[in-house]
Each structure stands twice: as structure tokens, then as C-alpha cells.
């Protein structure tokens, strides 16, 4: 609806390190978002995820219960 407040999840902060990524996401409390990370190179790289659940090629982020938008940190790291 025009003029309506967004209810979509959003990235509010990102931090890159060698072989890792830390995201701070916001979403409506108690909801779930699915992310499809892009992988360059070998798809079988040792991928480790914290703060989200791997579901095939997707990441499932469950936002904690709360009023309005709440934050969830998701860490992704890999080795070559």
C-alpha cells in the first residue's frame, strides 16, 4: 500500500574481515527471513554460519520476539 511502513527485513550494518562477514539485520519480531547468499568459487567451501540456520542453499534467519523491528546478528565465515 502506498505510504505504508515497510515490514521487510533489512541489513543495518555489515562488517567484512578476511574470510568472514558479520551482518546485523532487523526484522519484525517473531518473523523469519530467508537469504540466498552468493558464493564465488567452490560451492563446497567450508561455510560456517552463526545466528541463522542453513536450509539448503539458503539461510533462515529467525528474529527474536519483540515489538516492532528487532535485531539479529548473522556471522558467515569460510575457509578456502
Coordinates of N, CA, C and O in Angstrom, one line a residue:
X1 N 0.8 -1.2 0.0 CA 0.0 0.0 0.0 C 0.9 1.2 0.0 O 1.9 1.3 0.7
X2 N 0.5 2.2 -0.8 CA 1.3 3.4 -0.9 C 1.4 4.1 0.4 O 0.3 4.3 1.1
X3 N 2.5 4.6 0.8 CA 2.7 5.3 2.1 C 2.8 4.4 3.3 O 3.0 4.9 4.4
X4 N 2.6 3.1 3.1 CA 2.7 2.2 4.3 C 4.1 2.0 4.7 O 5.1 2.1 4.0
X5 N 4.3 1.7 6.0 CA 5.6 1.5 6.6 C 6.1 0.1 6.2 O 5.3 -0.8 6.2
X6 N 7.4 0.0 5.8 CA 7.9 -1.3 5.4 C 7.9 -2.3 6.5 O 8.1 -2.0 7.7
X7 N 7.7 -3.6 6.1 CA 7.8 -4.7 7.1 C 8.8 -5.7 6.7 O 8.9 -6.7 7.2
X8 N 9.6 -5.3 5.6 CA 10.6 -6.2 5.1 C 11.8 -6.2 5.9 O 12.2 -5.1 6.5
X9 N 12.5 -7.3 6.1 CA 13.8 -7.3 6.8 C 14.8 -6.5 6.1 O 14.7 -6.2 4.9
X10 N 15.8 -6.0 6.8 CA 16.8 -5.1 6.2 C 18.1 -5.3 6.9 O 18.2 -5.7 8.1
X11 N 19.2 -5.0 6.1 CA 20.5 -5.0 6.7 C 20.8 -3.6 7.2 O 20.7 -2.7 6.5
X12 N 21.2 -3.5 8.5 CA 21.5 -2.2 9.0 C 23.0 -2.0 9.3 O 23.4 -0.9 9.5
X13 N 23.8 -3.1 9.3 CA 25.2 -3.0 9.4 C 25.9 -4.2 8.8 O 25.4 -5.3 8.9
X14 N 27.0 -4.0 8.2 CA 27.8 -5.1 7.7 C 29.3 -4.9 7.9 O 29.7 -3.7 7.9
X15 N 30.0 -5.9 8.2 CA 31.4 -5.8 8.5 C 32.1 -7.0 7.9 O 31.7 -8.2 8.0
X16 N 33.2 -6.7 7.1 CA 33.9 -7.7 6.4 C 35.3 -7.9 7.0 O 35.9 -6.9 7.4
X17 N 35.7 -9.1 7.1 CA 37.1 -9.5 7.5 C 37.6 -10.5 6.5 O 36.8 -11.0 5.7
X18 N 38.8 -10.9 6.7 CA 39.4 -12.0 5.8 C 38.5 -13.2 6.0 O 38.4 -13.7 7.2
X19 N 37.9 -13.7 5.0 CA 37.1 -15.0 5.0 C 35.9 -14.9 6.0 O 35.5 -16.0 6.5
X20 N 35.4 -13.8 6.2 CA 34.2 -13.7 7.1 C 33.3 -12.4 6.8 O 33.8 -11.4 6.3
X21 N 32.1 -12.5 7.2 CA 31.1 -11.4 7.1 C 30.2 -11.4 8.3 O 29.8 -12.5 8.7
X22 N 30.0 -10.3 8.9 CA 29.1 -10.1 10.0 C 28.0 -9.2 9.6 O 28.3 -8.0 9.2
X23 N 26.8 -9.6 9.7 CA 25.6 -8.8 9.3 C 24.8 -8.5 10.6 O 24.6 -9.4 11.4
X24 N 24.3 -7.3 10.7 CA 23.2 -7.0 11.7 C 22.0 -6.7 10.9 O 22.0 -5.8 10.0
X25 N 21.0 -7.6 11.1 CA 19.7 -7.5 10.4 C 18.6 -7.0 11.3 O 18.7 -7.2 12.5
X26 N 17.6 -6.4 10.7 CA 16.4 -6.1 11.5 C 15.2 -6.6 10.8 O 15.2 -6.6 9.6
X27 N 14.3 -7.2 11.6 CA 13.1 -7.7 11.1 C 12.0 -7.6 12.1 O 12.3 -7.4 13.3
X28 N 10.8 -7.8 11.7 CA 9.7 -7.7 12.7 C 9.8 -8.9 13.7 O 10.1 -10.0 13.3
X29 N 9.7 -8.6 15.0 CA 9.9 -9.6 16.0 C 9.0 -10.8 15.8 O 7.9 -10.7 15.4
X30 N 9.6 -12.0 15.9 CA 8.9 -13.3 15.7 C 8.8 -13.7 14.3 O 8.1 -14.8 14.1
X31 N 9.3 -13.0 13.3 CA 9.2 -13.4 11.9 C 10.5 -14.2 11.5 O 11.5 -14.1 12.2
X32 N 10.4 -14.7 10.3 CA 11.6 -15.4 9.7 C 11.8 -14.9 8.3 O 10.9 -14.5 7.6
X33 N 13.1 -14.7 8.0 CA 13.5 -14.3 6.7 C 14.5 -15.3 6.1 O 15.2 -15.9 6.8
X34 N 14.4 -15.5 4.8 CA 15.3 -16.4 4.1 C 16.2 -15.5 3.2 O 15.8 -14.6 2.5
X35 N 17.5 -15.8 3.3 CA 18.5 -15.1 2.5 C 19.2 -16.1 1.6 O 19.3 -17.3 1.9
X36 N 19.5 -15.7 0.4 CA 20.2 -16.5 -0.6 C 21.6 -15.9 -0.8 O 21.8 -15.0 -1.6
X37 N 22.6 -16.4 0.0 CA 23.9 -15.8 -0.2 C 24.6 -16.3 -1.5 O 24.3 -17.4 -2.0
X38 N 25.3 -15.4 -2.1 CA 26.0 -15.6 -3.3 C 27.4 -16.2 -2.9 O 28.1 -15.6 -2.1
X39 N 27.8 -17.3 -3.6 CA 29.1 -17.8 -3.3 C 29.9 -17.7 -4.6 O 29.5 -18.2 -5.6
X40 N 31.1 -17.2 -4.4 CA 32.1 -17.1 -5.5 C 33.1 -18.3 -5.3 O 33.5 -18.6 -4.2
X41 N 33.5 -18.9 -6.4 CA 34.4 -20.0 -6.3 C 33.7 -21.3 -6.0 O 32.6 -21.5 -6.3
X42 N 34.4 -22.2 -5.3 CA 33.9 -23.5 -4.9 C 32.7 -23.4 -4.0 O 32.7 -22.8 -3.0
X43 N 31.6 -24.1 -4.5 CA 30.4 -24.0 -3.7 C 30.5 -24.9 -2.4 O 29.8 -24.8 -1.5
X44 N 31.5 -25.8 -2.4 CA 31.7 -26.7 -1.3 C 32.6 -26.2 -0.2 O 33.0 -26.9 0.6
X45 N 33.0 -24.9 -0.3 CA 33.9 -24.3 0.7 C 33.3 -24.5 2.1 O 32.1 -24.6 2.3
X46 N 34.1 -24.7 3.1 CA 33.7 -24.9 4.5 C 33.0 -23.6 5.0 O 33.7 -22.7 5.5
X47 N 31.7 -23.6 4.9 CA 30.9 -22.4 5.3 C 30.4 -22.7 6.7 O 29.8 -23.7 7.0
X48 N 30.6 -21.7 7.6 CA 30.1 -21.8 8.9 C 29.2 -20.6 9.1 O 29.5 -19.4 8.8
X49 N 28.0 -20.8 9.7 CA 27.0 -19.8 9.9 C 26.6 -19.7 11.4 O 26.4 -20.8 12.0
X50 N 26.6 -18.5 12.0 CA 26.2 -18.3 13.3 C 25.0 -17.3 13.3 O 25.1 -16.3 12.6
X51 N 24.0 -17.5 14.0 CA 22.8 -16.6 14.1 C 21.8 -16.9 13.0 O 20.8 -16.1 12.9
X52 N 22.0 -17.9 12.2 CA 21.0 -18.3 11.2 C 21.1 -19.8 11.0 O 22.1 -20.4 11.4
X53 N 20.1 -20.4 10.4 CA 20.1 -21.8 10.1 C 20.3 -22.0 8.6 O 19.7 -21.4 7.8
X54 N 21.2 -23.0 8.3 CA 21.3 -23.3 6.9 C 20.2 -24.2 6.4 O 19.9 -25.2 7.1
X55 N 19.6 -23.9 5.3 CA 18.5 -24.6 4.7 C 18.8 -24.8 3.3 O 18.3 -24.0 2.5
X56 N 19.6 -25.8 2.9 CA 20.0 -26.0 1.6 C 20.9 -24.8 1.2 O 21.9 -24.6 1.9
X57 N 20.6 -24.1 0.1 CA 21.5 -23.0 -0.3 C 21.1 -21.7 0.4 O 21.7 -20.7 0.1
X58 N 20.0 -21.7 1.2 CA 19.5 -20.5 1.8 C 19.9 -20.5 3.3 O 20.3 -21.4 3.9
X59 N 19.8 -19.3 3.8 CA 20.0 -19.0 5.2 C 18.7 -18.6 5.8 O 18.0 -17.7 5.3
X60 N 18.2 -19.2 6.9 CA 17.0 -18.9 7.5 C 17.2 -18.2 8.8 O 17.9 -18.7 9.7
X61 N 16.8 -16.9 8.8 CA 17.1 -16.0 10.0 C 15.7 -15.9 10.7 O 14.7 -15.4 10.2
X62 N 15.8 -16.3 12.0 CA 14.6 -16.1 12.9 C 14.8 -14.9 13.8 O 15.8 -14.9 14.6
X63 N 14.0 -14.0 13.7 CA 14.1 -12.8 14.6 C 13.5 -13.0 15.9 O 12.4 -13.6 16.0
X64 N 14.1 -12.6 17.0 CA 13.6 -12.9 18.3 C 12.2 -12.1 18.5 O 12.0 -11.1 17.8
X65 N 11.4 -12.6 19.4 CA 10.1 -12.0 19.7 C 10.4 -10.6 20.2 O 11.3 -10.4 21.0
X66 N 9.5 -9.7 19.9 CA 9.6 -8.3 20.4 C 8.6 -7.5 19.7 O 8.0 -7.9 18.7
X67 N 8.6 -6.2 20.1 CA 7.6 -5.3 19.5 C 8.3 -4.5 18.3 O 9.4 -4.0 18.5
X68 N 7.7 -4.5 17.2 CA 8.3 -3.8 16.0 C 9.5 -4.5 15.5 O 9.6 -5.7 15.6
X69 N 10.5 -3.7 15.0 CA 11.7 -4.3 14.5 C 12.6 -4.7 15.6 O 12.8 -3.9 16.5
X70 N 13.3 -5.8 15.4 CA 14.3 -6.3 16.4 C 15.5 -6.7 15.6 O 15.4 -7.0 14.4
X71 N 16.7 -6.7 16.2 CA 17.9 -7.0 15.6 C 18.3 -8.5 15.7 O 18.0 -9.1 16.8
X72 N 19.1 -9.0 14.8 CA 19.7 -10.3 14.8 C 21.0 -10.2 14.1 O 21.1 -9.8 12.9
X73 N 22.1 -10.7 14.7 CA 23.4 -10.7 14.1 C 23.6 -12.1 13.4 O 23.2 -13.1 14.0
X74 N 24.1 -12.1 12.2 CA 24.4 -13.3 11.5 C 25.9 -13.2 11.0 O 26.3 -12.3 10.4
X75 N 26.6 -14.2 11.4 CA 28.0 -14.3 11.1 C 28.2 -15.4 10.1 O 27.7 -16.5 10.2
X76 N 29.0 -15.2 9.0 CA 29.3 -16.2 8.0 C 30.8 -16.2 7.8 O 31.4 -15.2 7.6
X77 N 31.4 -17.4 7.9 CA 32.8 -17.5 7.7 C 33.1 -18.7 6.8 O 32.3 -19.6 6.7
X78 N 34.2 -18.7 6.2 CA 34.6 -19.8 5.3 C 36.1 -20.0 5.3 O 36.8 -19.1 5.6
X79 N 36.5 -21.2 4.8 CA 37.9 -21.4 4.6 C 38.1 -21.9 3.2 O 37.1 -22.4 2.6
X80 N 39.2 -21.7 2.7 CA 39.5 -22.0 1.3 C 40.1 -23.3 1.1 O 40.7 -23.9 1.9

